[in-house]
mmCIF file with all atom_site columns, C-alpha atoms in Angstrom:
data_model
loop_
_atom_site.group_PDB
_atom_site.id
_atom_site.type_symbol
_atom_site.label_atom_id
_atom_site.label_alt_id
_atom_site.label_comp_id
_atom_site.label_asym_id
_atom_site.label_entity_id
_atom_site.label_seq_id
_atom_site.pdbx_PDB_ins_code
_atom_site.Cartn_x
_atom_site.Cartn_y
_atom_site.Cartn_z
_atom_site.occupancy
_atom_site.B_iso_or_equiv
_atom_site.pdbx_formal_charge
_atom_site.auth_seq_id
_atom_site.auth_comp_id
_atom_site.auth_asym_id
_atom_site.auth_atom_id
_atom_site.pdbx_PDB_model_num
ATOM 1   C CA . MET A 1 1   ? 108.019 110.222 106.493 1.00 31.00 ? 1   MET A CA 1
ATOM 2   C CA . THR A 1 2   ? 109.673 107.188 108.065 1.00 33.00 ? 2   THR A CA 1
ATOM 3   C CA . ASP A 1 3   ? 112.885 105.523 107.009 1.00 35.00 ? 3   ASP A CA 1
ATOM 4   C CA . ALA A 1 4   ? 113.200 101.753 107.210 1.00 30.00 ? 4   ALA A CA 1
ATOM 5   C CA . MET A 1 5   ? 116.438 102.233 109.111 1.00 32.00 ? 5   MET A CA 1
ATOM 6   C CA . ASN A 1 6   ? 118.181 105.087 110.817 1.00 36.00 ? 6   ASN A CA 1
ATOM 7   C CA . ASP A 1 7   ? 120.516 106.502 108.177 1.00 39.00 ? 7   ASP A CA 1
ATOM 8   C CA . SER A 1 8   ? 121.861 109.388 110.241 1.00 36.00 ? 8   SER A CA 1
ATOM 9   C CA . GLY A 1 9   ? 125.314 107.925 110.594 1.00 35.00 ? 9   GLY A CA 1
ATOM 10  C CA . HIS A 1 10  ? 125.107 108.760 114.309 1.00 38.00 ? 10  HIS A CA 1
ATOM 11  C CA . GLY A 1 11  ? 124.716 106.094 116.949 1.00 40.00 ? 11  GLY A CA 1
ATOM 12  C CA . SER A 1 12  ? 121.640 103.907 116.997 1.00 41.00 ? 12  SER A CA 1
ATOM 13  C CA . LEU A 1 13  ? 121.810 101.783 113.846 1.00 38.00 ? 13  LEU A CA 1
ATOM 14  C CA . ASP A 1 14  ? 119.532 99.224  115.502 1.00 41.00 ? 14  ASP A CA 1
ATOM 15  C CA . ALA A 1 15  ? 116.851 101.865 116.170 1.00 43.00 ? 15  ALA A CA 1
ATOM 16  C CA . PRO A 1 16  ? 113.526 101.112 114.480 1.00 49.00 ? 16  PRO A CA 1
ATOM 17  C CA . PHE A 1 17  ? 113.361 104.182 112.234 1.00 74.00 ? 17  PHE A CA 1
ATOM 18  C CA . ALA A 1 18  ? 113.800 107.919 111.840 1.00 85.00 ? 18  ALA A CA 1
ATOM 19  C CA . LEU A 1 19  ? 111.280 110.670 111.072 1.00 92.00 ? 19  LEU A CA 1
ATOM 20  C CA . ARG A 1 20  ? 112.111 113.759 109.044 1.00 93.00 ? 20  ARG A CA 1
ATOM 21  C CA . THR A 1 21  ? 111.007 117.373 109.250 1.00 94.00 ? 21  THR A CA 1
ATOM 22  C CA . PRO A 1 22  ? 112.254 120.294 107.149 1.00 95.00 ? 22  PRO A CA 1
ATOM 23  C CA . ASP A 1 23  ? 115.147 120.948 109.557 1.00 97.00 ? 23  ASP A CA 1
ATOM 24  C CA . LEU A 1 24  ? 115.488 117.765 111.606 1.00 96.00 ? 24  LEU A CA 1
ATOM 25  C CA . ARG A 1 25  ? 115.812 114.028 111.588 1.00 96.00 ? 25  ARG A CA 1
ATOM 26  C CA . LEU A 1 26  ? 114.227 112.416 114.661 1.00 96.00 ? 26  LEU A CA 1
ATOM 27  C CA . VAL A 1 27  ? 116.324 109.310 115.252 1.00 95.00 ? 27  VAL A CA 1
ATOM 28  C CA . ALA A 1 28  ? 114.762 106.616 117.421 1.00 93.00 ? 28  ALA A CA 1
ATOM 29  C CA . LEU A 1 29  ? 117.233 105.840 120.175 1.00 93.00 ? 29  LEU A CA 1
ATOM 30  C CA . ALA A 1 30  ? 118.168 102.181 120.596 1.00 92.00 ? 30  ALA A CA 1
ATOM 31  C CA . PRO A 1 31  ? 118.040 100.776 124.159 1.00 94.00 ? 31  PRO A CA 1
ATOM 32  C CA . ALA A 1 32  ? 121.852 100.423 124.416 1.00 95.00 ? 32  ALA A CA 1
ATOM 33  C CA . ALA A 1 33  ? 122.312 104.039 123.288 1.00 95.00 ? 33  ALA A CA 1
ATOM 34  C CA . ALA A 1 34  ? 119.643 105.138 125.786 1.00 96.00 ? 34  ALA A CA 1
ATOM 35  C CA . LEU A 1 35  ? 121.582 103.465 128.589 1.00 96.00 ? 35  LEU A CA 1
ATOM 36  C CA . ASP A 1 36  ? 124.788 105.217 127.481 1.00 97.00 ? 36  ASP A CA 1
ATOM 37  C CA . LEU A 1 37  ? 123.056 108.599 127.265 1.00 97.00 ? 37  LEU A CA 1
ATOM 38  C CA . SER A 1 38  ? 121.392 108.204 130.665 1.00 96.00 ? 38  SER A CA 1
ATOM 39  C CA . SER A 1 39  ? 124.765 107.292 132.186 1.00 96.00 ? 39  SER A CA 1
ATOM 40  C CA . GLY A 1 40  ? 126.460 110.512 131.042 1.00 97.00 ? 40  GLY A CA 1
ATOM 41  C CA . GLY A 1 41  ? 127.547 109.445 127.541 1.00 97.00 ? 41  GLY A CA 1
ATOM 42  C CA . THR A 1 42  ? 126.536 110.885 124.184 1.00 96.00 ? 42  THR A CA 1
ATOM 43  C CA . GLY A 1 43  ? 124.309 108.028 123.057 1.00 96.00 ? 43  GLY A CA 1
ATOM 44  C CA . GLY A 1 44  ? 126.473 107.904 119.923 1.00 95.00 ? 44  GLY A CA 1
ATOM 45  C CA . PHE A 1 45  ? 125.524 111.421 118.805 1.00 97.00 ? 45  PHE A CA 1
ATOM 46  C CA . THR A 1 46  ? 127.521 114.612 118.399 1.00 97.00 ? 46  THR A CA 1
ATOM 47  C CA . TRP A 1 47  ? 125.731 117.263 120.458 1.00 98.00 ? 47  TRP A CA 1
ATOM 48  C CA . ILE A 1 48  ? 125.492 120.998 119.955 1.00 97.00 ? 48  ILE A CA 1
ATOM 49  C CA . GLU A 1 49  ? 127.314 123.018 122.596 1.00 97.00 ? 49  GLU A CA 1
ATOM 50  C CA . GLY A 1 50  ? 125.564 122.671 125.955 1.00 96.00 ? 50  GLY A CA 1
ATOM 51  C CA . GLY A 1 51  ? 123.869 119.375 125.139 1.00 95.00 ? 51  GLY A CA 1
ATOM 52  C CA . PRO A 1 52  ? 122.377 117.097 126.034 1.00 97.00 ? 52  PRO A CA 1
ATOM 53  C CA . GLU A 1 53  ? 119.992 118.642 128.562 1.00 96.00 ? 53  GLU A CA 1
ATOM 54  C CA . GLU A 1 54  ? 119.210 116.856 131.841 1.00 95.00 ? 54  GLU A CA 1
ATOM 55  C CA . GLY A 1 55  ? 115.663 116.060 130.646 1.00 93.00 ? 55  GLY A CA 1
ATOM 56  C CA . THR A 1 56  ? 117.150 114.120 127.738 1.00 96.00 ? 56  THR A CA 1
ATOM 57  C CA . ARG A 1 57  ? 119.226 112.027 130.113 1.00 96.00 ? 57  ARG A CA 1
ATOM 58  C CA . ILE A 1 58  ? 116.197 111.385 132.339 1.00 94.00 ? 58  ILE A CA 1
ATOM 59  C CA . GLY A 1 59  ? 114.038 110.344 129.359 1.00 94.00 ? 59  GLY A CA 1
ATOM 60  C CA . ALA A 1 60  ? 116.785 108.044 128.072 1.00 95.00 ? 60  ALA A CA 1
ATOM 61  C CA . GLY A 1 61  ? 117.031 106.532 131.551 1.00 95.00 ? 61  GLY A CA 1
ATOM 62  C CA . LEU A 1 62  ? 113.304 105.785 131.600 1.00 93.00 ? 62  LEU A CA 1
ATOM 63  C CA . MET A 1 63  ? 113.642 104.088 128.228 1.00 94.00 ? 63  MET A CA 1
ATOM 64  C CA . ALA A 1 64  ? 116.708 102.084 129.323 1.00 96.00 ? 64  ALA A CA 1
ATOM 65  C CA . LYS A 1 65  ? 114.852 100.949 132.449 1.00 95.00 ? 65  LYS A CA 1
ATOM 66  C CA . ALA A 1 66  ? 111.821 99.892  130.387 1.00 94.00 ? 66  ALA A CA 1
ATOM 67  C CA . ALA A 1 67  ? 114.109 97.910  128.064 1.00 95.00 ? 67  ALA A CA 1
ATOM 68  C CA . ALA A 1 68  ? 115.825 96.192  131.010 1.00 95.00 ? 68  ALA A CA 1
ATOM 69  C CA . GLU A 1 69  ? 112.393 95.218  132.384 1.00 96.00 ? 69  GLU A CA 1
ATOM 70  C CA . GLY A 1 70  ? 111.187 93.935  128.999 1.00 94.00 ? 70  GLY A CA 1
ATOM 71  C CA . ALA A 1 71  ? 108.599 96.731  128.722 1.00 93.00 ? 71  ALA A CA 1
ATOM 72  C CA . TYR A 1 72  ? 110.185 98.775  125.897 1.00 93.00 ? 72  TYR A CA 1
ATOM 73  C CA . VAL A 1 73  ? 108.136 98.833  122.686 1.00 92.00 ? 73  VAL A CA 1
ATOM 74  C CA . PRO A 1 74  ? 110.069 100.010 119.591 1.00 90.00 ? 74  PRO A CA 1
ATOM 75  C CA . GLY A 1 75  ? 108.875 103.431 118.443 1.00 90.00 ? 75  GLY A CA 1
ATOM 76  C CA . TRP A 1 76  ? 107.528 104.389 121.871 1.00 94.00 ? 76  TRP A CA 1
ATOM 77  C CA . GLY A 1 77  ? 110.804 105.582 123.384 1.00 93.00 ? 77  GLY A CA 1
ATOM 78  C CA . THR A 1 78  ? 113.217 108.484 122.993 1.00 95.00 ? 78  THR A CA 1
ATOM 79  C CA . TYR A 1 79  ? 114.122 110.222 119.728 1.00 96.00 ? 79  TYR A CA 1
ATOM 80  C CA . ILE A 1 80  ? 117.174 112.416 119.277 1.00 97.00 ? 80  ILE A CA 1
ATOM 81  C CA . LEU A 1 81  ? 116.574 115.620 117.293 1.00 97.00 ? 81  LEU A CA 1
ATOM 82  C CA . VAL A 1 82  ? 119.417 115.780 114.770 1.00 97.00 ? 82  VAL A CA 1
ATOM 83  C CA . ARG A 1 83  ? 119.755 119.009 112.810 1.00 97.00 ? 83  ARG A CA 1
ATOM 84  C CA . GLU A 1 84  ? 119.918 118.279 109.056 1.00 96.00 ? 84  GLU A CA 1
ATOM 85  C CA . SER A 1 85  ? 122.204 121.236 108.280 1.00 97.00 ? 85  SER A CA 1
ATOM 86  C CA . ASP A 1 86  ? 125.171 120.005 110.330 1.00 97.00 ? 86  ASP A CA 1
ATOM 87  C CA . GLY A 1 87  ? 124.296 116.628 111.877 1.00 96.00 ? 87  GLY A CA 1
ATOM 88  C CA . LEU A 1 88  ? 124.399 117.939 115.442 1.00 98.00 ? 88  LEU A CA 1
ATOM 89  C CA . ALA A 1 89  ? 121.945 116.665 118.044 1.00 98.00 ? 89  ALA A CA 1
ATOM 90  C CA . VAL A 1 90  ? 119.920 119.633 119.343 1.00 98.00 ? 90  VAL A CA 1
ATOM 91  C CA . GLY A 1 91  ? 117.476 117.948 121.713 1.00 98.00 ? 91  GLY A CA 1
ATOM 92  C CA . ALA A 1 92  ? 115.272 114.950 122.391 1.00 97.00 ? 92  ALA A CA 1
ATOM 93  C CA . MET A 1 93  ? 111.617 114.034 122.350 1.00 97.00 ? 93  MET A CA 1
ATOM 94  C CA . GLY A 1 94  ? 109.869 110.866 123.272 1.00 95.00 ? 94  GLY A CA 1
ATOM 95  C CA . PHE A 1 95  ? 107.138 108.941 124.933 1.00 95.00 ? 95  PHE A CA 1
ATOM 96  C CA . HIS A 1 96  ? 107.044 107.995 128.584 1.00 93.00 ? 96  HIS A CA 1
ATOM 97  C CA . GLY A 1 97  ? 106.161 104.479 127.426 1.00 92.00 ? 97  GLY A CA 1
ATOM 98  C CA . ALA A 1 98  ? 103.897 102.666 125.030 1.00 93.00 ? 98  ALA A CA 1
ATOM 99  C CA . PRO A 1 99  ? 100.245 103.777 124.965 1.00 95.00 ? 99  PRO A CA 1
ATOM 100 C CA . ALA A 1 100 ? 97.927  102.545 127.697 1.00 95.00 ? 100 ALA A CA 1
ATOM 101 C CA . GLU A 1 101 ? 94.234  102.521 126.817 1.00 95.00 ? 101 GLU A CA 1
ATOM 102 C CA . GLY A 1 102 ? 95.059  104.535 123.693 1.00 95.00 ? 102 GLY A CA 1
ATOM 103 C CA . ARG A 1 103 ? 96.904  107.307 125.540 1.00 96.00 ? 103 ARG A CA 1
ATOM 104 C CA . ALA A 1 104 ? 100.626 108.099 125.380 1.00 96.00 ? 104 ALA A CA 1
ATOM 105 C CA . GLU A 1 105 ? 102.458 110.930 127.130 1.00 96.00 ? 105 GLU A CA 1
ATOM 106 C CA . ILE A 1 106 ? 105.140 112.851 125.255 1.00 97.00 ? 106 ILE A CA 1
ATOM 107 C CA . GLY A 1 107 ? 107.985 114.916 126.671 1.00 96.00 ? 107 GLY A CA 1
ATOM 108 C CA . TYR A 1 108 ? 110.798 116.903 125.107 1.00 96.00 ? 108 TYR A CA 1
ATOM 109 C CA . ASP A 1 109 ? 113.589 119.377 125.481 1.00 94.00 ? 109 ASP A CA 1
ATOM 110 C CA . VAL A 1 110 ? 115.815 121.375 123.184 1.00 97.00 ? 110 VAL A CA 1
ATOM 111 C CA . VAL A 1 111 ? 119.365 122.348 124.120 1.00 97.00 ? 111 VAL A CA 1
ATOM 112 C CA . THR A 1 112 ? 119.393 125.966 125.312 1.00 96.00 ? 112 THR A CA 1
ATOM 113 C CA . THR A 1 113 ? 121.718 127.117 122.501 1.00 96.00 ? 113 THR A CA 1
ATOM 114 C CA . ALA A 1 114 ? 119.345 125.650 119.856 1.00 97.00 ? 114 ALA A CA 1
ATOM 115 C CA . ARG A 1 115 ? 116.059 127.077 121.142 1.00 96.00 ? 115 ARG A CA 1
ATOM 116 C CA . ARG A 1 116 ? 113.850 129.561 119.271 1.00 95.00 ? 116 ARG A CA 1
ATOM 117 C CA . ASN A 1 117 ? 114.312 127.814 115.916 1.00 96.00 ? 117 ASN A CA 1
ATOM 118 C CA . GLY A 1 118 ? 110.993 125.953 115.776 1.00 96.00 ? 118 GLY A CA 1
ATOM 119 C CA . TYR A 1 119 ? 112.611 122.575 116.430 1.00 97.00 ? 119 TYR A CA 1
ATOM 120 C CA . ALA A 1 120 ? 110.188 121.536 119.190 1.00 96.00 ? 120 ALA A CA 1
ATOM 121 C CA . THR A 1 121 ? 107.178 122.392 117.010 1.00 97.00 ? 121 THR A CA 1
ATOM 122 C CA . GLN A 1 122 ? 108.553 120.495 113.998 1.00 97.00 ? 122 GLN A CA 1
ATOM 123 C CA . ALA A 1 123 ? 109.434 117.453 116.081 1.00 97.00 ? 123 ALA A CA 1
ATOM 124 C CA . LEU A 1 124 ? 106.103 117.471 117.950 1.00 97.00 ? 124 LEU A CA 1
ATOM 125 C CA . ARG A 1 125 ? 104.198 117.613 114.678 1.00 96.00 ? 125 ARG A CA 1
ATOM 126 C CA . ALA A 1 126 ? 106.174 114.709 113.167 1.00 95.00 ? 126 ALA A CA 1
ATOM 127 C CA . LEU A 1 127 ? 106.125 112.465 116.220 1.00 95.00 ? 127 LEU A CA 1
ATOM 128 C CA . THR A 1 128 ? 102.476 113.013 117.110 1.00 95.00 ? 128 THR A CA 1
ATOM 129 C CA . THR A 1 129 ? 101.436 112.486 113.476 1.00 94.00 ? 129 THR A CA 1
ATOM 130 C CA . TRP A 1 130 ? 103.277 109.160 113.486 1.00 93.00 ? 130 TRP A CA 1
ATOM 131 C CA . ALA A 1 131 ? 101.862 108.136 116.891 1.00 94.00 ? 131 ALA A CA 1
ATOM 132 C CA . LEU A 1 132 ? 98.267  108.974 115.999 1.00 94.00 ? 132 LEU A CA 1
ATOM 133 C CA . SER A 1 133 ? 98.598  107.002 112.754 1.00 91.00 ? 133 SER A CA 1
ATOM 134 C CA . THR A 1 134 ? 99.247  103.801 114.721 1.00 91.00 ? 134 THR A CA 1
ATOM 135 C CA . PRO A 1 135 ? 96.488  101.554 116.049 1.00 92.00 ? 135 PRO A CA 1
ATOM 136 C CA . GLN A 1 136 ? 97.917  101.880 119.582 1.00 93.00 ? 136 GLN A CA 1
ATOM 137 C CA . ALA A 1 137 ? 97.305  105.614 120.195 1.00 94.00 ? 137 ALA A CA 1
ATOM 138 C CA . ASP A 1 138 ? 94.285  107.848 119.861 1.00 95.00 ? 138 ASP A CA 1
ATOM 139 C CA . THR A 1 139 ? 95.363  110.579 122.301 1.00 97.00 ? 139 THR A CA 1
ATOM 140 C CA . ILE A 1 140 ? 98.745  112.122 123.045 1.00 98.00 ? 140 ILE A CA 1
ATOM 141 C CA . THR A 1 141 ? 99.180  113.947 126.345 1.00 97.00 ? 141 THR A CA 1
ATOM 142 C CA . ALA A 1 142 ? 101.834 116.388 127.543 1.00 97.00 ? 142 ALA A CA 1
ATOM 143 C CA . ARG A 1 143 ? 102.618 118.329 130.713 1.00 96.00 ? 143 ARG A CA 1
ATOM 144 C CA . THR A 1 144 ? 104.542 121.557 131.028 1.00 95.00 ? 144 THR A CA 1
ATOM 145 C CA . ASP A 1 145 ? 105.626 123.904 133.762 1.00 94.00 ? 145 ASP A CA 1
ATOM 146 C CA . PRO A 1 146 ? 103.199 126.846 134.029 1.00 95.00 ? 146 PRO A CA 1
ATOM 147 C CA . THR A 1 147 ? 106.105 129.271 133.500 1.00 95.00 ? 147 THR A CA 1
ATOM 148 C CA . ASN A 1 148 ? 107.344 127.562 130.309 1.00 94.00 ? 148 ASN A CA 1
ATOM 149 C CA . GLU A 1 149 ? 105.451 129.663 127.787 1.00 95.00 ? 149 GLU A CA 1
ATOM 150 C CA . PRO A 1 150 ? 107.557 128.617 124.754 1.00 95.00 ? 150 PRO A CA 1
ATOM 151 C CA . SER A 1 151 ? 106.650 124.978 125.413 1.00 95.00 ? 151 SER A CA 1
ATOM 152 C CA . GLN A 1 152 ? 102.979 125.892 125.794 1.00 96.00 ? 152 GLN A CA 1
ATOM 153 C CA . ARG A 1 153 ? 103.072 127.753 122.458 1.00 96.00 ? 153 ARG A CA 1
ATOM 154 C CA . ALA A 1 154 ? 104.746 124.797 120.714 1.00 96.00 ? 154 ALA A CA 1
ATOM 155 C CA . LEU A 1 155 ? 102.046 122.430 121.989 1.00 97.00 ? 155 LEU A CA 1
ATOM 156 C CA . GLU A 1 156 ? 99.281  124.800 120.912 1.00 96.00 ? 156 GLU A CA 1
ATOM 157 C CA . ARG A 1 157 ? 100.800 125.310 117.422 1.00 96.00 ? 157 ARG A CA 1
ATOM 158 C CA . VAL A 1 158 ? 100.638 121.548 116.884 1.00 96.00 ? 158 VAL A CA 1
ATOM 159 C CA . GLY A 1 159 ? 96.989  121.430 118.003 1.00 95.00 ? 159 GLY A CA 1
ATOM 160 C CA . PHE A 1 160 ? 97.223  120.360 121.629 1.00 97.00 ? 160 PHE A CA 1
ATOM 161 C CA . ARG A 1 161 ? 94.476  121.755 123.848 1.00 96.00 ? 161 ARG A CA 1
ATOM 162 C CA . ARG A 1 162 ? 94.829  122.552 127.517 1.00 96.00 ? 162 ARG A CA 1
ATOM 163 C CA . VAL A 1 163 ? 92.842  120.224 129.788 1.00 96.00 ? 163 VAL A CA 1
ATOM 164 C CA . ALA A 1 164 ? 92.257  119.825 133.510 1.00 95.00 ? 164 ALA A CA 1
ATOM 165 C CA . SER A 1 165 ? 95.422  118.798 135.320 1.00 92.00 ? 165 SER A CA 1
ATOM 166 C CA . GLU A 1 166 ? 95.498  116.245 138.116 1.00 91.00 ? 166 GLU A CA 1
ATOM 167 C CA . ASP A 1 167 ? 98.659  117.903 139.445 1.00 92.00 ? 167 ASP A CA 1
ATOM 168 C CA . PRO A 1 168 ? 98.444  121.673 140.077 1.00 90.00 ? 168 PRO A CA 1
ATOM 169 C CA . ALA A 1 169 ? 102.224 121.989 139.585 1.00 94.00 ? 169 ALA A CA 1
ATOM 170 C CA . TRP A 1 170 ? 101.789 121.233 135.851 1.00 96.00 ? 170 TRP A CA 1
ATOM 171 C CA . LEU A 1 171 ? 99.658  122.377 132.944 1.00 97.00 ? 171 LEU A CA 1
ATOM 172 C CA . ALA A 1 172 ? 98.166  119.421 131.064 1.00 97.00 ? 172 ALA A CA 1
ATOM 173 C CA . TYR A 1 173 ? 97.563  119.193 127.316 1.00 97.00 ? 173 TYR A CA 1
ATOM 174 C CA . GLU A 1 174 ? 95.951  116.661 124.956 1.00 97.00 ? 174 GLU A CA 1
ATOM 175 C CA . LEU A 1 175 ? 95.991  116.040 121.240 1.00 97.00 ? 175 LEU A CA 1
ATOM 176 C CA . SER A 1 176 ? 93.318  113.786 119.787 1.00 92.00 ? 176 SER A CA 1
ATOM 177 C CA . PRO A 1 177 ? 91.903  113.742 116.276 1.00 83.00 ? 177 PRO A CA 1
ATOM 178 C CA . PHE A 1 178 ? 88.787  111.934 117.528 1.00 66.00 ? 178 PHE A CA 1
ATOM 179 C CA . GLY A 1 179 ? 87.174  114.539 119.698 1.00 55.00 ? 179 GLY A CA 1
ATOM 180 C CA . THR A 1 180 ? 87.525  117.627 121.762 1.00 49.00 ? 180 THR A CA 1
ATOM 181 C CA . PRO A 1 181 ? 89.334  117.250 125.086 1.00 47.00 ? 181 PRO A CA 1
ATOM 182 C CA . SER A 1 182 ? 87.602  118.191 128.282 1.00 43.00 ? 182 SER A CA 1
ATOM 183 C CA . PRO A 1 183 ? 88.022  121.892 129.152 1.00 44.00 ? 183 PRO A CA 1
ATOM 184 C CA . CYS A 1 184 ? 90.650  122.860 131.684 1.00 44.00 ? 184 CYS A CA 1
ATOM 185 C CA . GLY A 1 185 ? 88.437  125.180 133.622 1.00 39.00 ? 185 GLY A CA 1
ATOM 186 C CA . ALA A 1 186 ? 91.258  127.642 134.044 1.00 39.00 ? 186 ALA A CA 1
#
């Protein structure tokens, strides 16, 4: 479900919308908040102890750079995972940019102290459902470290399938409702 505006009360009131899951609100980060977050700030959110993770700051930096270059497309940036029960930010998820040729890459992290609660799976399901409902995307891709088994399980629970990776340092995954991805051969 999408909200017309972010009603979280945290940060990004000019963000395009928020998505909800049973335990989370995924709040689309506004470009100014992304710049703050990437520069060591909070992005306007109250974070759970230990947050935000470095991956969140890197993702926000990519979004801030895209906005500065005029390449940011609302909806195709970073989302902060805000826990409904207490309003604390527990992680981030987002796209590495708007889709190109129907493909968009997603990345995410959850603060260490909030892991093992199903947040990544809930957020992946909500964000990929939204993305695949748009005319811009027909395939969502993801990469994960071969040793990150919890991330691999989250991707697989949402329906991602492992595919051949161009970079042997990463495992590659795809989610597409329009066909079966190519096998990974591994």
